[in-house]
Tab-separated table of C-alpha atoms in Angstrom:
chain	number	residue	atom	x	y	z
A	275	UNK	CA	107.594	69.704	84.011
A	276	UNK	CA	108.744	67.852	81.041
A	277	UNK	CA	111.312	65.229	81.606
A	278	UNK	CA	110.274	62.190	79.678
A	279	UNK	CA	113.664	61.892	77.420
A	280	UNK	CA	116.141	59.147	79.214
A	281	UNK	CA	118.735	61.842	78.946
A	282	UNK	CA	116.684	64.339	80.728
A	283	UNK	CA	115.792	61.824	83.486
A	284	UNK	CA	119.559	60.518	83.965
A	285	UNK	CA	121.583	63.032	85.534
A	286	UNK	CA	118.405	63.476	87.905
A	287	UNK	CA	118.786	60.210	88.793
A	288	UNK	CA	121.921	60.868	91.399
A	289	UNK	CA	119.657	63.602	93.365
A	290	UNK	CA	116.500	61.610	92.948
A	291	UNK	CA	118.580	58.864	95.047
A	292	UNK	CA	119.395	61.604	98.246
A	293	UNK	CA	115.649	62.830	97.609
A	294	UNK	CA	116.903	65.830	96.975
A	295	UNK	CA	114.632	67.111	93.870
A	296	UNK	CA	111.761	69.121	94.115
A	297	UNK	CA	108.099	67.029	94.738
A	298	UNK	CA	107.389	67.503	90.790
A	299	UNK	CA	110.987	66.051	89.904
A	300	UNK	CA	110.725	63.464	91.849
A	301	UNK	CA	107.552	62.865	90.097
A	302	UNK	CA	108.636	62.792	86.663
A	303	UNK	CA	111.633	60.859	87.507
A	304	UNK	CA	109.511	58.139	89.115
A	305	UNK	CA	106.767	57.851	86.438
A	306	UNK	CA	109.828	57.548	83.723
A	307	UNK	CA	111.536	54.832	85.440
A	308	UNK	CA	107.979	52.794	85.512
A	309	UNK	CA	107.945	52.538	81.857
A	310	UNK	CA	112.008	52.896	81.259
A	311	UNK	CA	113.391	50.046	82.458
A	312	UNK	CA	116.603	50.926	81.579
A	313	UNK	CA	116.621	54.146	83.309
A	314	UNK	CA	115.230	52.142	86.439
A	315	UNK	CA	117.998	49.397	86.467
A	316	UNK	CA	120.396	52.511	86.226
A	317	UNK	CA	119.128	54.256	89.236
A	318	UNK	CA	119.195	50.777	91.020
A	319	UNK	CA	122.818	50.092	90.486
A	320	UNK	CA	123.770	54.019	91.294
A	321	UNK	CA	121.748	53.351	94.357
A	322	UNK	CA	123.738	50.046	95.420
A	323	UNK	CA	127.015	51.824	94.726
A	324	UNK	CA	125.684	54.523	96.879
A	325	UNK	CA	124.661	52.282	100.102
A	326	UNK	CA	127.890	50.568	99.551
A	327	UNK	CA	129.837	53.622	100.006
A	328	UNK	CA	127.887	54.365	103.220
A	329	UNK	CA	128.261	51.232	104.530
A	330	UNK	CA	132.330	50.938	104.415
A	331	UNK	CA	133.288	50.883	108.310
A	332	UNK	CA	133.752	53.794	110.553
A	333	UNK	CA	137.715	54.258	111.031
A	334	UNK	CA	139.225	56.200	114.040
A	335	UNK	CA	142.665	57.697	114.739
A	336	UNK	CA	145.075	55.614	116.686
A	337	UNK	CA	144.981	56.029	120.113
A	338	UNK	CA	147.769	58.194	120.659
A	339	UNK	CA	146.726	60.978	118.409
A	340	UNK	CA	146.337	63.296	120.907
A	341	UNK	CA	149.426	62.868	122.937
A	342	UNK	CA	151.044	62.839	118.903
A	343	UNK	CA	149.227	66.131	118.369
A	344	UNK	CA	149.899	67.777	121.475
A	345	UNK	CA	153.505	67.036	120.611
A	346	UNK	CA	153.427	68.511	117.576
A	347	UNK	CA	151.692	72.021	118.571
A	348	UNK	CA	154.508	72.327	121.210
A	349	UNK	CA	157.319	71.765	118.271
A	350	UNK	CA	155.098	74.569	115.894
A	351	UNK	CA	155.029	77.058	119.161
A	352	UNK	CA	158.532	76.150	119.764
A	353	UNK	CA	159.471	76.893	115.766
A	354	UNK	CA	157.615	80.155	116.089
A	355	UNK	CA	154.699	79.079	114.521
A	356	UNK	CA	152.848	79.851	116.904
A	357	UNK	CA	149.510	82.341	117.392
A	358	UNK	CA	150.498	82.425	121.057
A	359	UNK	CA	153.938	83.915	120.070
A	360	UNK	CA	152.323	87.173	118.763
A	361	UNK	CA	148.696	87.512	118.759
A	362	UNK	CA	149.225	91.324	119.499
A	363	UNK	CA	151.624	91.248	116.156
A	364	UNK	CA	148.124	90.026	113.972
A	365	UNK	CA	145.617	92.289	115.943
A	366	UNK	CA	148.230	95.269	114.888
A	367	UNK	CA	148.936	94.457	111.547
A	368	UNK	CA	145.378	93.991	111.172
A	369	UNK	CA	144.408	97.484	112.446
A	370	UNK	CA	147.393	98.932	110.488
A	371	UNK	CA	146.059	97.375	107.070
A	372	UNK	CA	142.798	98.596	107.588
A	373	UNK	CA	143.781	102.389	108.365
A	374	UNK	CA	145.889	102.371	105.265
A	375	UNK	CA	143.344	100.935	103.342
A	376	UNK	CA	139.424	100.064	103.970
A	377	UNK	CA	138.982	98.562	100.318
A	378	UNK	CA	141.867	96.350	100.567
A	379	UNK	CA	141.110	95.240	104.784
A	380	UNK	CA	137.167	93.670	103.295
A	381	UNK	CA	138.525	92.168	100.837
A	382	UNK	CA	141.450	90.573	102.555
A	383	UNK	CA	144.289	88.361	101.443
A	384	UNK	CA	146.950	90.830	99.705
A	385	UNK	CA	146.596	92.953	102.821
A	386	UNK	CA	146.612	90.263	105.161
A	387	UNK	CA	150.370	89.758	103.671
A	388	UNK	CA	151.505	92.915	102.619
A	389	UNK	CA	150.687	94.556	106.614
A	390	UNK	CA	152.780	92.179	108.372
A	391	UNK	CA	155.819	92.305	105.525
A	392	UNK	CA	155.680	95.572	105.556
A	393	UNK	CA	155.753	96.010	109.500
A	394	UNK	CA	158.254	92.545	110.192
A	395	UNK	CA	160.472	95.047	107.367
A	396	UNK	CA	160.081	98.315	109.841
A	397	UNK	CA	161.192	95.900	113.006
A	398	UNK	CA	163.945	94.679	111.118
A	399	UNK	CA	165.328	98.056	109.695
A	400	UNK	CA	164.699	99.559	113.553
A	401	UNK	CA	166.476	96.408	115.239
A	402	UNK	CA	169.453	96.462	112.478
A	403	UNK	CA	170.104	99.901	113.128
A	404	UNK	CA	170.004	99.813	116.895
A	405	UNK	CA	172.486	96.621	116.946
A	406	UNK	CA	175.241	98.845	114.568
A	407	UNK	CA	178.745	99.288	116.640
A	408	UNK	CA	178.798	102.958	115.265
A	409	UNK	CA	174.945	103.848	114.220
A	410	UNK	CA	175.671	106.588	111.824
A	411	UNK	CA	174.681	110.360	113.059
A	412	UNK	CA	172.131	112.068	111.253
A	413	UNK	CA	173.373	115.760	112.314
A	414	UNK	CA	174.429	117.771	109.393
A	415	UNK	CA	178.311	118.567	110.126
A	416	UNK	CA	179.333	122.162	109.445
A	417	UNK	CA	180.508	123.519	106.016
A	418	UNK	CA	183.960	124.465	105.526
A	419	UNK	CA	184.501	128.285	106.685
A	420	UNK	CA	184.894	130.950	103.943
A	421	UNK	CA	187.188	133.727	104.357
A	422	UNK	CA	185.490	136.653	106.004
A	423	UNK	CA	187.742	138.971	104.465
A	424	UNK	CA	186.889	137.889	101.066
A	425	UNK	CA	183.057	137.609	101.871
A	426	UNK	CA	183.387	141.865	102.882
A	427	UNK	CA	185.284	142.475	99.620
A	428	UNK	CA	183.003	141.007	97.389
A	429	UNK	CA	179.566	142.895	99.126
A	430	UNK	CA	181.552	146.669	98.928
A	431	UNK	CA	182.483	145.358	95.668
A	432	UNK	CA	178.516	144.888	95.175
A	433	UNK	CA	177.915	147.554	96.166
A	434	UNK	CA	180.033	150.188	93.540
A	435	UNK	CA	177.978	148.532	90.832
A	436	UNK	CA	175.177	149.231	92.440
A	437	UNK	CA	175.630	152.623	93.002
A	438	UNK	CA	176.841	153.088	89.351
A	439	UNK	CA	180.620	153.360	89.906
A	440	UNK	CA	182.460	150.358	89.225
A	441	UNK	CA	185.261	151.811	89.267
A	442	UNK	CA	185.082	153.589	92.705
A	443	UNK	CA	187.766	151.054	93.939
A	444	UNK	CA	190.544	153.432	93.076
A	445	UNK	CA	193.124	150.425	93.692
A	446	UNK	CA	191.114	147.904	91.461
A	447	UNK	CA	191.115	150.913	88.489
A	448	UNK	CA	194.901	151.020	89.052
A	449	UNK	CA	195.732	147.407	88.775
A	450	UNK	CA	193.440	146.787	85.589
A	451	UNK	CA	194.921	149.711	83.700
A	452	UNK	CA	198.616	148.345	84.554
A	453	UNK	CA	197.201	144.953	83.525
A	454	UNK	CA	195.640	146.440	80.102
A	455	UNK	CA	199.100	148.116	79.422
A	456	UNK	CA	201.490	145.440	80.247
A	457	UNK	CA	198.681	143.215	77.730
A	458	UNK	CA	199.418	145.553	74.666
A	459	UNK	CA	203.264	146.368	74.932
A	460	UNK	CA	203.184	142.541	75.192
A	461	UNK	CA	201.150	141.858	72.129
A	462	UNK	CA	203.715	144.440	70.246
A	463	UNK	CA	206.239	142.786	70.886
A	464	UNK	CA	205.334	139.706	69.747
A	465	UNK	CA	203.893	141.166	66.612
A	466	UNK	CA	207.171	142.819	66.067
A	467	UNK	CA	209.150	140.042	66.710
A	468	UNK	CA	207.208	138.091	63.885
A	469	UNK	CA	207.729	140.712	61.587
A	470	UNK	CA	204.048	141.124	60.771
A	471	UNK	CA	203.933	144.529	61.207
B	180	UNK	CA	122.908	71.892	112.938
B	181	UNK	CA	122.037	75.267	114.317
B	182	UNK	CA	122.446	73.851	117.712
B	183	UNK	CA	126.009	72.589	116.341
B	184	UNK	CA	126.861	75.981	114.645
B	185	UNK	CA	125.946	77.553	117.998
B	186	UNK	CA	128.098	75.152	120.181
B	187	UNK	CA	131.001	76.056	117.331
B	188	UNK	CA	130.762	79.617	117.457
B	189	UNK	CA	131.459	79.694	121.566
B	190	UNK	CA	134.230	77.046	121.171
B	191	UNK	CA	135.734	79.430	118.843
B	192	UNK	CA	135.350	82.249	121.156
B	193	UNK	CA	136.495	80.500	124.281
B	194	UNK	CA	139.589	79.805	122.343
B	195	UNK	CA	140.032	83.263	121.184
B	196	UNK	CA	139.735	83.760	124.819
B	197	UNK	CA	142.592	81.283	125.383
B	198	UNK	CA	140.619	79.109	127.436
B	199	UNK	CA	142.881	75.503	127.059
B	200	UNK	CA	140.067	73.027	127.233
B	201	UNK	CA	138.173	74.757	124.351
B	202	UNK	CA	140.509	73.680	121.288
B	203	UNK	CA	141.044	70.549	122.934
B	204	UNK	CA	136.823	69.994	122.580
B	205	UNK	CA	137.126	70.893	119.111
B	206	UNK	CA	139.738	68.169	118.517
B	207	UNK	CA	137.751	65.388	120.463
B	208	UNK	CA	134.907	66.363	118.492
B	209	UNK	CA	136.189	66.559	114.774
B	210	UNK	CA	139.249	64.235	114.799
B	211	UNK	CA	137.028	61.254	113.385
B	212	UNK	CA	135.443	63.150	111.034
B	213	UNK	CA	138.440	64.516	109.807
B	214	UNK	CA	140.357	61.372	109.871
B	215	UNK	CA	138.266	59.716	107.903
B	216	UNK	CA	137.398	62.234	105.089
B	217	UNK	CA	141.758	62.299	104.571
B	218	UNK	CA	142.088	58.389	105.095
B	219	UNK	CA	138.925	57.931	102.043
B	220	UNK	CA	141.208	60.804	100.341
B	221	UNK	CA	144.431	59.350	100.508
B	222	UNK	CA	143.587	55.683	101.251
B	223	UNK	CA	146.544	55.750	103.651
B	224	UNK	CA	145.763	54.834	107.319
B	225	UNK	CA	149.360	56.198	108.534
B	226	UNK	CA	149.279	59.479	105.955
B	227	UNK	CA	145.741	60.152	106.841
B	228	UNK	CA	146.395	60.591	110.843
B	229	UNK	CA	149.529	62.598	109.907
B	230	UNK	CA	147.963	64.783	107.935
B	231	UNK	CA	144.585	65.166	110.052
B	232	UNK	CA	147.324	66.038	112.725
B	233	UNK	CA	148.394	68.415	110.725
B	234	UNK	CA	144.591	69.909	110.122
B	235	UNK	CA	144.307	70.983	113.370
B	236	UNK	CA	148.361	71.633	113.713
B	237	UNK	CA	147.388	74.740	111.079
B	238	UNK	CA	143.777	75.152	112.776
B	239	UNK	CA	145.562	76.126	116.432
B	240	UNK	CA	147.811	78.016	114.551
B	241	UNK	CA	145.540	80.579	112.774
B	242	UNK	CA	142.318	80.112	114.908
B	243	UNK	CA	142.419	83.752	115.906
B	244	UNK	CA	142.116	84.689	112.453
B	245	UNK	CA	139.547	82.650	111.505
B	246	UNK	CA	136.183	84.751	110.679
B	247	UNK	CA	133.468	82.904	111.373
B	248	UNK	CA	132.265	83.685	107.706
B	249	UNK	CA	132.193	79.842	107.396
B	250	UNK	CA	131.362	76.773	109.480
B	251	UNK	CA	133.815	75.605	111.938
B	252	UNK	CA	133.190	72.580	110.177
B	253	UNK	CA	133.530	73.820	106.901
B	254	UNK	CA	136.880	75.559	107.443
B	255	UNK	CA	137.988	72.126	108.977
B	256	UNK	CA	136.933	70.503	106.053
B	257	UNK	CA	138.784	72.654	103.459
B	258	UNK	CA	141.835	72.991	105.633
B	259	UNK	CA	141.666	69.109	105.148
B	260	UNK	CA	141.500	69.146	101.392
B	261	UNK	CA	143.855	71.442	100.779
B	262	UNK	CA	146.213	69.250	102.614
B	263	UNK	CA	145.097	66.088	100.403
B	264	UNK	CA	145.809	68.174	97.353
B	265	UNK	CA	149.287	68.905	98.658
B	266	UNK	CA	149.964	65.238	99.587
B	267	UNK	CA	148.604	64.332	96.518
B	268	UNK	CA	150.864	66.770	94.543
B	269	UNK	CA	153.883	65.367	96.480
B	270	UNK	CA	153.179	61.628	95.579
B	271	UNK	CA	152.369	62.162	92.316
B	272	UNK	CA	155.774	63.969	92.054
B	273	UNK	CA	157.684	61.423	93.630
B	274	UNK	CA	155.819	58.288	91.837
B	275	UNK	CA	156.761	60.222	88.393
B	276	UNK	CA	160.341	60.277	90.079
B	277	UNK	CA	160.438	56.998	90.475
B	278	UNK	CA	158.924	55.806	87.655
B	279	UNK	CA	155.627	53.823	88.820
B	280	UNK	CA	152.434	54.020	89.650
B	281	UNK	CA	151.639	53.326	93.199
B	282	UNK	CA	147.919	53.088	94.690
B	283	UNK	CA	148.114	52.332	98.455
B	284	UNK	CA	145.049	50.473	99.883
B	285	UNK	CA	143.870	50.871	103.234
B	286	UNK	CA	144.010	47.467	104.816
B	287	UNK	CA	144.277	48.965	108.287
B	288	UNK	CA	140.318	48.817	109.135
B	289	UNK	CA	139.439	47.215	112.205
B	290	UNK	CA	136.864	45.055	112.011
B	291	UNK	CA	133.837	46.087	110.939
B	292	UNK	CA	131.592	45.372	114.504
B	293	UNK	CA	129.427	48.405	115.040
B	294	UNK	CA	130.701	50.541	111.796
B	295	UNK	CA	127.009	50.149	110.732
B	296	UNK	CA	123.264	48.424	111.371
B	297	UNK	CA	122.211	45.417	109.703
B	298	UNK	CA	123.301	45.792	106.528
B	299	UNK	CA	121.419	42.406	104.950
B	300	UNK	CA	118.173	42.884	106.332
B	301	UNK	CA	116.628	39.885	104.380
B	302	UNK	CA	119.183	37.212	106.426
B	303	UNK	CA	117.960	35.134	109.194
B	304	UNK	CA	121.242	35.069	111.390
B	305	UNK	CA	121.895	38.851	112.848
B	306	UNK	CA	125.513	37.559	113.146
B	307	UNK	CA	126.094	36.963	109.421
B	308	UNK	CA	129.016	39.693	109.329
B	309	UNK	CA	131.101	38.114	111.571
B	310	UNK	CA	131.047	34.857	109.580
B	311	UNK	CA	134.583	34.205	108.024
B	312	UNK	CA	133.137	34.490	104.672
B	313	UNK	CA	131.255	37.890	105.139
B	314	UNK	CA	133.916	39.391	106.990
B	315	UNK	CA	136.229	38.930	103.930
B	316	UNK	CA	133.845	39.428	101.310
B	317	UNK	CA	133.181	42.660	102.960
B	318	UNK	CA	136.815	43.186	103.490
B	319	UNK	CA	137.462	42.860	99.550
B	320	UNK	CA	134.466	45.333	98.530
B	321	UNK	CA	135.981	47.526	100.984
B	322	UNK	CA	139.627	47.536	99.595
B	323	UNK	CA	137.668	47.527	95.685
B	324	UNK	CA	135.901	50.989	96.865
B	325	UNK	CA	138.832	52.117	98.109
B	326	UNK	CA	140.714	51.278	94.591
B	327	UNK	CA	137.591	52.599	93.166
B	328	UNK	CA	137.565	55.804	94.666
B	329	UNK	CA	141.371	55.982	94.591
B	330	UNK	CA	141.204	56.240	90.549
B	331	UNK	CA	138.532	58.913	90.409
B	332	UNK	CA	140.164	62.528	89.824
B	333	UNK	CA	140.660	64.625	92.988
B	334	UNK	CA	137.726	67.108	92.862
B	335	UNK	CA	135.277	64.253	92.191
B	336	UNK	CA	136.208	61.719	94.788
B	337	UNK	CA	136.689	65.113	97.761
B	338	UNK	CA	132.544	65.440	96.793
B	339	UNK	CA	131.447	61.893	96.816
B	340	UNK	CA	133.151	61.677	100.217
B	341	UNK	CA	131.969	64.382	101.621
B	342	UNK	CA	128.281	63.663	100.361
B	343	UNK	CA	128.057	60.044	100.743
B	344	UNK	CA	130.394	58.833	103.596
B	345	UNK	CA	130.587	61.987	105.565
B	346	UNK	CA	126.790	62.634	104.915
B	347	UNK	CA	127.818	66.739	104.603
B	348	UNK	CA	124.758	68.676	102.483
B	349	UNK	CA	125.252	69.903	98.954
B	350	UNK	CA	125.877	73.522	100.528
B	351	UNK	CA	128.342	72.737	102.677
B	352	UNK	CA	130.416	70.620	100.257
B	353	UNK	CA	130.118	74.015	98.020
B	354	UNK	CA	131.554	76.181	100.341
B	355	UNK	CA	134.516	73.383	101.221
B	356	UNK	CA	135.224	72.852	97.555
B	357	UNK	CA	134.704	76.487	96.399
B	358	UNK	CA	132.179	75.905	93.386
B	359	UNK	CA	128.693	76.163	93.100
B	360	UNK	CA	126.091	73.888	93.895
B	361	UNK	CA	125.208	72.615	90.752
B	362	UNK	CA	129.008	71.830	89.901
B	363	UNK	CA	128.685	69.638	93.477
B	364	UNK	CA	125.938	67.505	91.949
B	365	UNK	CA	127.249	66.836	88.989
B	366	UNK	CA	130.231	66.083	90.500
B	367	UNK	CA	128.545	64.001	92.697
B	368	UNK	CA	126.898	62.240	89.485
B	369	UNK	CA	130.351	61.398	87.431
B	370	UNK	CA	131.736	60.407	90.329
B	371	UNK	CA	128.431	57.603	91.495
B	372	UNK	CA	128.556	56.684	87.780
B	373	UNK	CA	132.310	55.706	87.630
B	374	UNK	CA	132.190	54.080	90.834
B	375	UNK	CA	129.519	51.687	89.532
B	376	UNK	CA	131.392	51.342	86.579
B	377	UNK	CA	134.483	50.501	88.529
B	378	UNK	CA	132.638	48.153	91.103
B	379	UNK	CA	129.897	46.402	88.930
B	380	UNK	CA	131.511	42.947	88.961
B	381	UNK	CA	131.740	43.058	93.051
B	382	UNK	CA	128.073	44.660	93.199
B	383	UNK	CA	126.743	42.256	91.399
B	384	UNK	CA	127.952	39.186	92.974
């Protein structure tokens, strides 16, 4: 134990006052200060500030501090401050935080918040939707109807491809060929009329 | 202590239980303590009831979550700091609002009859302190350590009160302030040293 240097023995000095070094501390501090005077009259003077510290009077609240703080409980409990109010709402969100997450429930504060935000959010969503005039319906209202006529048409119609004969629909051969004709005598005409041909 | 930790841990249960008398035992038995760790803090006799109201305002409040990873004491002790800091915060902000500086003494004491035992041993008359003189002599030191520990920085004077007036151990004051020991006694030193400093010419006389 080597603490012969005045800047070794110094900041000892505040826990050699409250005897709170270890028996060979205490030691060294004590043989330095019996051949350091300076280091002595420092201890001294960090010991007088000490006792006069302990010594400054014993102070009590006023006498109505507990009808004051009884007073002011009631106004937190009233504000819904209170622990009273909802101890079930902490022992749930406190349950809830630690199912959704173990890590997060040791180690405490973000989950401590995020539970109950995230559950005072689900109340407020449930209690919004139950106070709405017209709550809107979730059933899923019925498509518009499609012509069963056309729905028929179009599987027979399926159904000549399939088989290899598009043109099995006599009445569907009929109207394309008109169509085909009326497109060329057209397309003459117009040819002719330009005088391109 | 044990015994005290002991006595804490079914107060806290009984109020878990919601038995009424139980938080009212931990108010008659802290309030002092608590009071005057926030009145040394904020050298304000009126601000330091208000706000040791509010200590155990916020302790009813959440005493159901409290985990009993900490002393009763402890948690009392840093609910009560935090406040300071927060009241601290505020003044400061409203002193820079206003321009000034303002350091508010506690002249509030009563008298000083039974705050302590004979404090000047090497006098003949046992009634020395009552003497108009002594009374405000002691008065003055009393307002200068006040000043004194008014001007040290927040984290130094919360550990010399807790350590010298309060008489709390170095591991308690850890777990109140959050840091480790060895920042608590060095702490504890700067904070002895400046207060010397601050007080020499009334120490000496």
């Amino acid at each position: 134990m080597k603490l012969t240097k005045c800047k070794d023995i110094r900041p000892k000095i505040s826990d050699y006052i409250d005897s709170a070094l270890a028996s060979d501390e205490m030691w060294a501090v004590q043989l330095h200060m019996s051949v350091c005077p300076e280091c002595a009259q420092f201890a001294a003077s960090i010991s007088k500030t000490v006792n006069a510290l302990k010594q400054l009077p014993a102070t009590t609240p006023s006498a109505n501090f507990d009808r004051s703080l009884a007073s002011r409980i009631q106004a937190a409990i009233a504000a819904g401050k209170t622990r009273a109010s909802a101890p079930w709402l902490v022992r749930t969100c406190r349950g809830f935080a630690s199912k959704l997450s173990p890590k997060s429930a040791t180690s405490g504060t973000g989950l401590r918040l995020s539970a109950p935000i995230a559950l005072a959010t689900a109340l407020i969503g449930v209690l919004a939707l139950m106070n709405q005039p017209n709550p809107p319906s979730l059933t899923v209202a019925p498509r518009a109807t499609v012509d069963a006529g056309f729905t028929a048409a179009c599987v027979h119609q399926n159904q000549t491809y399939v088989s290899g004969q598009p043109f099995a629909d006599q009445s569907a051969l009929a109207l394309l060929q008109r169509q085909t004709d009326e497109g060329i005598q057209h397309a003459s005409n117009g040819l002719l009329g330009s005088g391109k041909i | 202590m044990i015994c005290l930790s002991k006595q804490d841990t079914a107060l806290l249960a009984r109020c878990r239980d919601d038995d009424p008398t139980a938080f009212d035992e931990i108010v008659l038995r802290y309030k002092q303590k608590i009071f005057q760790y926030i009145l040394r803090m904020v050298g304000d006799a009126d601000e330091a009831e208000d706000l040791t109201q509010e200590v155990f305002v916020k302790t009813y409040l959440s005493i159901s979550n409290f985990r009993s990873q900490s002393s009763l004491n402890t948690w009392l002790y840093r609910i009560a700091g935090n406040l300071c800091i927060d009241a601290h915060r505020k003044r400061s902000r409203k002193d820079a609002a206003l321009g000034a500086t303002v350091v508010s003494l506690d002249d509030n004491r009563p008298d000083s009859a039974g705050a302590s035992d004979d404090s000047t041993p090497g006098k003949e008359a046992p009634d020395s302190r009552y003497e108009p003189y002594e009374v405000l002599q002691r008065r003055e030191l009393d307002s200068q350590i006040q000043l004194a520990l008014s001007r040290l920085p927040e984290k130094m004077r919360s550990v010399v009160v807790l350590h010298d007036l309060e008489g709390l151990p170095y591991e308690d004051i850890a777990a109140i302030v959050d840091c480790p020991i060895g920042t608590v006694k060095s702490r504890l030193f700067n904070a002895r040293v400046q207060l010397r400093d601050s007080l020499k010419q009334y120490l000496e006389a």
